[in-house]
């Protein structure tokens, strides 16, 4: 499951506005990512909506809460090819993780974290991020079902004649490169150009079919079409991307704001009206209604535009909503396998670690002696990096990060062991891996 999330963030992060973080690389983005990964690790005790009889046997209880087989082993298929010893170890790890997660959650409830106003605000943002991620997954699935897009991305349909003709016309671009190598590159370039062109045309048809309103004012189709050309390579005008995109202009007009001159220094006071006024605007996409402030990366986008840098994050967010709306009209559904963790449970346990100063690895100090000892014990691991330019500093940075990770992991484990003593935990005999009936 973790691999699925890493892949999703890598492939689709730019659609959700992650690239905007490069302007202000604050620790909030890293915390959001860490929270996502943490919540997946703690997924073993995630509440299930299924009936008890569909969830298998009770493997353990934490107080009055039962942990079922399906809560613990959410993907039984992974056990099929495992040797018995590995299978048993895997199930034991999953069961321990599920128990730890439930202990953390119940401890957080005992401390009444769920009634804290800060928690409620953060939970609203977490739910918004989850909803936005689900919209994006639906949009991607809908795209994958479009035969014209699939065909356009097929490199094998680029003919040898097309490649040869392009090579003859642009030989100067490939001077110094072996011809066969150049032909392979050309095939990829032609396929990419064709796919981009087909995708742009397809996107324009989609935006023409789904109405968009900003505070009740209809957004002209031409606005999104121009943005599609701008951000998907459809314009040859070198000056086009130096101007504010028309979508942001429409948003600023609705909020009665202007795009300021570009400045490098962030000014919180100057950003406040952008966050407040734009955040309160309503966005209607087809039959679905949103508030700009509910977008998971809205604060970052508003801060960026307050410094004169509009960027593509807002367009990517809204285009995904449009595609998802189109998908729902055609009864396309998407099984949520990435964002199915209960955000309330994940956030409460995360805040519990925060309050115990166990959320941020950077809060742990690492001495030079610790770095030296670790490097000596694992010298072979760092030989290749050490030989590169700046290798010594890179190795020290890497080792420091690894040692901090080990310290925070050990601190959390000790903290959880202490919390376990406050609970009546029972593990049933048939919970051993060899007796699981999955």
XYZ file of C-alpha atoms in Angstrom:
438
model
C 0.000 0.000 0.000
C 2.848 2.393 0.792
C 4.272 1.764 -2.673
C 0.921 2.721 -4.163
C 0.935 6.037 -2.321
C 4.553 6.840 -3.215
C 3.765 6.121 -6.877
C 0.573 8.197 -6.776
C 2.342 11.200 -5.224
C 5.199 10.941 -7.725
C 2.962 10.677 -10.775
C 0.159 13.005 -9.735
C 1.559 15.332 -7.107
C 1.866 18.180 -9.591
C -1.883 18.011 -10.265
C -2.591 18.609 -6.568
C -0.363 21.653 -6.357
C 2.684 20.073 -4.752
C 5.038 21.911 -7.094
C 4.033 25.202 -5.503
C 5.833 24.154 -2.335
C 9.163 24.909 -4.017
C 8.433 28.621 -3.570
C 7.864 28.255 0.157
C 9.344 24.929 1.287
C 7.805 25.107 4.754
C 7.529 22.112 6.984
C 3.762 21.955 6.569
C 4.091 20.051 3.296
C 6.443 17.537 4.850
C 4.059 17.093 7.781
C 1.163 16.470 5.376
C 3.161 13.780 3.569
C 4.368 12.267 6.866
C 0.803 12.188 8.170
C -0.333 10.341 5.059
C 2.392 7.712 5.389
C 1.837 7.397 9.158
C -1.893 6.912 8.688
C -1.273 4.087 6.240
C 1.099 2.360 8.646
C -1.562 2.639 11.338
C -4.298 1.372 9.035
C -4.529 -1.995 10.764
C -7.110 -0.733 13.253
C -9.105 1.298 10.786
C -12.823 1.003 11.413
C -14.709 -1.127 8.919
C -18.245 -0.547 7.692
C -18.739 -4.247 6.997
C -20.788 -6.542 9.179
C -18.821 -8.453 11.823
C -19.430 -11.812 10.142
C -17.780 -10.520 6.964
C -14.626 -9.460 8.766
C -13.385 -12.872 9.877
C -12.545 -14.020 13.367
C -11.650 -11.751 16.240
C -7.856 -11.768 16.471
C -7.510 -9.497 19.502
C -9.363 -7.077 21.734
C -8.195 -3.739 23.101
C -10.577 -2.934 25.901
C -14.035 -3.404 24.387
C -12.850 -2.980 20.787
C -12.515 -6.114 18.665
C -9.844 -6.401 15.985
C -10.931 -8.712 13.186
C -8.854 -10.615 10.653
C -9.800 -8.230 7.876
C -8.848 -5.209 9.992
C -5.400 -6.662 10.512
C -4.656 -8.325 7.168
C -6.240 -5.963 4.673
C -4.733 -7.770 1.674
C -4.736 -11.554 2.227
C -3.403 -12.131 -1.304
C 0.103 -11.163 -0.178
C 0.177 -14.239 2.093
C -0.356 -16.793 -0.657
C 3.240 -16.976 -1.890
C 4.896 -16.444 1.514
C 6.816 -19.259 3.209
C 5.270 -20.259 6.527
C 7.909 -18.528 8.675
C 7.603 -15.238 6.763
C 3.829 -15.504 6.790
C 3.741 -15.888 10.554
C 6.142 -12.978 11.107
C 4.159 -10.772 8.717
C 0.847 -11.500 10.468
C 2.371 -10.877 13.878
C 3.730 -7.519 12.729
C 0.361 -6.551 11.310
C -1.430 -7.596 14.482
C 0.991 -5.646 16.673
C 0.549 -2.603 14.430
C -3.224 -2.911 14.681
C -3.089 -3.162 18.469
C -0.702 -0.189 18.704
C -2.936 1.883 16.453
C -5.999 1.101 18.564
C -4.121 1.874 21.790
C -3.026 5.237 20.377
C -6.510 6.075 19.184
C -8.175 5.192 22.467
C -5.508 7.111 24.377
C -6.193 10.154 22.232
C -9.915 9.845 22.916
C -9.243 9.606 26.636
C -7.346 12.890 26.395
C -10.372 14.324 24.551
C -8.262 15.415 21.610
C -11.345 15.082 19.411
C -12.898 18.058 21.233
C -9.922 20.345 20.639
C -10.650 23.234 18.241
C -7.211 22.974 16.600
C -7.851 19.291 15.965
C -11.187 20.066 14.341
C -9.620 22.601 11.983
C -6.865 20.189 11.025
C -9.387 17.390 10.573
C -11.397 19.559 8.165
C -8.251 20.113 6.114
C -7.369 16.412 6.237
C -10.842 15.463 5.020
C -10.577 18.058 2.279
C -7.222 16.655 1.151
C -8.692 13.170 1.162
C -11.725 14.246 -0.875
C -9.494 16.035 -3.356
C -7.307 12.955 -3.683
C -10.363 10.823 -4.370
C -11.481 13.268 -7.060
C -8.076 13.023 -8.663
C -8.089 9.236 -8.620
C -11.506 9.269 -10.303
C -10.254 11.726 -12.926
C -7.225 9.543 -13.696
C -9.388 6.420 -13.977
C -11.720 8.203 -16.382
C -8.772 9.271 -18.522
C -7.489 5.690 -18.595
C -10.826 4.563 -20.037
C -10.630 6.939 -23.011
C -9.599 4.886 -26.029
C -8.369 7.925 -27.969
C -5.946 8.827 -25.187
C -4.714 5.248 -24.832
C -4.140 4.968 -28.588
C -2.326 8.311 -28.750
C 0.140 7.194 -26.066
C 1.093 4.035 -27.946
C 4.626 4.653 -29.267
C 4.517 1.578 -31.509
C 2.019 3.275 -33.826
C 4.609 5.867 -34.877
C 5.725 4.585 -38.297
C 9.282 4.244 -39.533
C 8.384 6.619 -42.346
C 7.327 9.352 -39.911
C 10.541 8.923 -37.952
C 12.743 8.977 -41.060
C 10.999 12.065 -42.453
C 11.420 13.926 -39.160
C 15.089 12.935 -38.961
C 15.800 14.154 -42.489
C 14.159 17.491 -41.748
C 15.846 18.057 -38.365
C 19.254 16.406 -38.700
C 20.997 19.411 -37.168
C 19.238 18.745 -33.855
C 20.863 15.311 -33.633
C 24.373 16.114 -34.835
C 26.924 14.029 -32.937
C 24.408 11.361 -31.976
C 24.434 7.928 -33.671
C 21.587 7.679 -36.153
C 19.928 4.658 -34.522
C 19.985 6.409 -31.174
C 18.495 9.539 -32.753
C 15.701 7.504 -34.338
C 14.750 6.024 -30.954
C 14.624 9.498 -29.433
C 12.522 10.789 -32.318
C 9.986 7.990 -31.861
C 9.514 9.059 -28.239
C 9.353 12.750 -29.155
C 6.772 12.193 -31.887
C 4.661 9.964 -29.657
C 4.811 12.505 -26.830
C 3.877 15.394 -29.118
C 0.977 13.410 -30.551
C -0.248 12.330 -27.108
C -0.077 15.907 -25.817
C -2.017 17.178 -28.831
C -4.728 14.545 -28.460
C -4.904 15.165 -24.703
C -5.291 18.921 -25.216
C -8.107 18.392 -27.705
C -9.802 15.901 -25.380
C -9.514 18.242 -22.390
C -11.073 21.077 -24.373
C -14.058 18.883 -25.208
C -14.466 17.981 -21.540
C -14.323 21.597 -20.280
C -16.802 22.616 -22.966
C -19.255 20.050 -21.614
C -18.989 20.928 -17.891
C -20.058 24.354 -16.689
C -17.894 26.197 -14.144
C -19.055 29.132 -12.029
C -17.065 31.327 -9.677
C -19.403 33.005 -7.212
C -22.343 32.524 -9.602
C -20.482 34.044 -12.585
C -20.108 31.663 -15.510
C -16.473 30.992 -16.394
C -16.081 31.233 -20.182
C -14.918 27.996 -21.819
C -12.172 30.000 -23.533
C -10.554 30.632 -20.138
C -9.941 26.955 -19.448
C -9.018 26.328 -23.083
C -6.281 28.953 -22.913
C -4.987 27.417 -19.695
C -4.941 23.988 -21.337
C -2.757 25.355 -24.124
C -0.554 27.143 -21.634
C 0.080 24.228 -19.311
C -0.015 21.358 -21.776
C 2.314 22.688 -24.450
C -0.263 24.028 -26.863
C 1.179 27.527 -27.335
C 4.330 28.618 -29.118
C 4.083 32.147 -27.689
C 7.139 32.516 -25.457
C 5.562 35.461 -23.651
C 2.306 33.666 -22.844
C 3.549 32.091 -19.634
C 4.942 35.380 -18.325
C 1.397 36.737 -17.990
C -1.107 35.720 -15.345
C -3.258 32.877 -16.606
C -6.888 33.819 -17.337
C -8.247 31.432 -14.689
C -6.399 33.221 -11.913
C -7.464 36.536 -13.431
C -11.103 35.471 -13.215
C -10.631 34.374 -9.602
C -8.938 37.645 -8.639
C -11.663 39.637 -10.382
C -14.336 37.757 -8.420
C -12.469 38.525 -5.182
C -11.916 42.172 -6.217
C -8.130 41.742 -6.018
C -5.178 42.502 -8.283
C -2.091 40.437 -9.040
C 0.771 42.326 -7.369
C 4.229 42.796 -8.821
C 6.467 39.772 -8.311
C 8.425 39.864 -5.074
C 10.656 37.284 -3.435
C 9.809 38.134 0.166
C 6.605 36.669 1.572
C 4.468 39.186 3.473
C 1.865 37.612 5.785
C -0.126 40.842 6.089
C -0.241 41.278 2.312
C -1.334 37.655 1.856
C -4.220 37.875 4.334
C -6.809 39.447 1.976
C -5.931 36.909 -0.740
C -6.453 34.013 1.647
C -9.634 35.514 3.115
C -11.416 36.815 0.010
C -10.485 34.044 -2.417
C -11.093 31.412 0.249
C -14.692 32.558 0.675
C -15.480 32.318 -3.035
C -17.759 29.506 -4.151
C -16.806 27.296 -7.086
C -19.505 25.338 -8.887
C -18.363 22.552 -11.219
C -21.390 21.042 -12.903
C -23.638 19.879 -10.076
C -20.888 19.974 -7.425
C -20.186 22.961 -5.171
C -16.887 23.787 -3.453
C -15.238 26.586 -1.495
C -11.762 27.597 -2.572
C -10.592 27.533 1.045
C -11.373 23.801 1.189
C -8.747 22.900 -1.418
C -5.957 21.014 0.310
C -3.229 23.374 -0.954
C -5.307 26.544 -1.011
C -3.321 28.513 1.586
C -0.117 27.868 -0.326
C -1.692 28.840 -3.646
C -3.123 32.051 -2.164
C 0.213 32.952 -0.600
C 1.981 32.397 -3.902
C -0.419 34.591 -5.839
C -0.052 37.301 -3.174
C 3.623 37.492 -4.174
C 2.770 37.807 -7.876
C 3.333 34.121 -8.697
C 0.134 32.480 -9.889
C 1.462 29.106 -11.062
C -0.437 26.125 -12.448
C -1.631 24.568 -9.177
C -5.080 26.176 -9.262
C -5.665 25.124 -12.861
C -4.572 21.545 -12.081
C -6.913 21.414 -9.103
C -9.944 22.674 -11.022
C -9.300 20.636 -14.170
C -9.328 17.494 -12.027
C -12.690 18.521 -10.562
C -14.040 19.036 -14.072
C -12.821 15.627 -15.294
C -14.189 13.938 -12.152
C -17.566 15.624 -12.707
C -17.607 14.326 -16.270
C -16.733 10.839 -14.995
C -19.633 10.864 -12.522
C -22.032 11.864 -15.286
C -20.977 8.733 -17.150
C -21.324 6.599 -14.020
C -17.600 5.934 -13.709
C -16.602 4.891 -10.196
C -13.247 4.414 -8.560
C -12.431 2.059 -5.699
C -10.493 4.089 -3.156
C -7.475 1.965 -2.205
C -5.178 4.831 -1.205
C -7.247 7.250 0.896
C -9.447 4.778 2.740
C -7.868 5.357 6.160
C -10.123 7.151 8.644
C -8.642 10.686 8.740
C -9.962 11.334 12.269
C -8.189 8.286 13.668
C -4.958 9.025 11.827
C -4.882 12.687 12.830
C -5.689 12.024 16.489
C -2.842 9.540 16.861
C -0.514 11.894 15.010
C -1.365 14.760 17.370
C -0.777 12.412 20.296
C 2.797 11.974 19.038
C 3.101 15.717 18.487
C 2.182 16.440 22.083
C 4.766 13.903 23.223
C 7.388 15.597 20.969
C 7.600 12.491 18.817
C 6.256 13.798 15.505
C 9.239 15.677 14.082
C 12.535 13.791 13.585
C 14.363 17.123 13.383
C 13.697 17.680 17.077
C 16.188 14.908 17.892
C 19.862 15.783 18.272
C 22.581 13.626 16.728
C 26.198 13.933 17.928
C 29.297 13.729 15.768
C 30.320 10.637 17.705
C 27.045 8.892 16.818
C 27.571 9.723 13.157
C 31.143 8.435 13.280
C 30.148 5.143 14.929
C 27.290 4.553 12.472
C 29.513 5.276 9.465
C 32.147 2.892 10.740
C 29.630 0.080 11.269
C 28.020 0.610 7.835
C 30.954 1.904 5.795
C 30.254 -0.318 2.778
C 26.788 1.185 2.331
C 28.170 4.663 1.716
C 31.206 3.926 -0.473
C 29.567 4.947 -3.741
C 28.119 8.193 -2.376
C 31.390 9.035 -0.658
C 33.226 9.031 -4.004
C 30.930 11.648 -5.552
C 31.415 15.400 -5.378
C 30.528 16.596 -1.900
C 30.193 12.954 -0.887
C 31.369 13.413 2.699
C 28.713 16.011 3.463
C 26.059 13.974 1.689
C 26.897 10.861 3.710
C 26.839 12.813 6.973
C 23.458 14.305 6.083
C 22.077 10.884 5.161
C 23.397 9.235 8.313
C 22.008 12.062 10.464
C 18.573 11.608 8.918
C 18.729 7.827 9.422
C 19.791 8.156 13.057
C 17.011 10.661 13.747
C 14.556 8.240 12.194
C 15.800 5.433 14.420
C 15.559 7.619 17.534
C 12.012 8.749 16.846
C 10.971 5.186 16.032
C 12.456 3.926 19.305
C 10.824 6.765 21.262
C 7.416 6.033 19.746
C 7.749 2.316 20.454
C 8.630 2.991 24.085
C 5.733 5.441 24.367
C 3.272 2.907 22.982
C 4.553 0.180 25.309
C 3.843 2.503 28.199
C 0.332 3.200 26.929
C -0.383 -0.507 26.505
C -0.124 -0.990 30.248
C -3.289 1.092 30.642
C -5.384 -1.260 28.503
C -6.758 -4.748 28.821
C -5.370 -6.399 25.678
C -6.246 -9.965 24.745
C -4.762 -11.868 21.801
C -6.679 -15.017 20.853
C -4.922 -18.319 20.353
C -6.121 -18.798 16.785
C -4.527 -15.485 15.836
C -1.234 -17.269 15.165
C -0.314 -16.986 11.497
C -0.453 -20.717 10.868
C -4.098 -20.866 11.960
C -5.417 -17.790 10.189
C -8.389 -18.608 7.976
C -8.198 -15.928 5.283
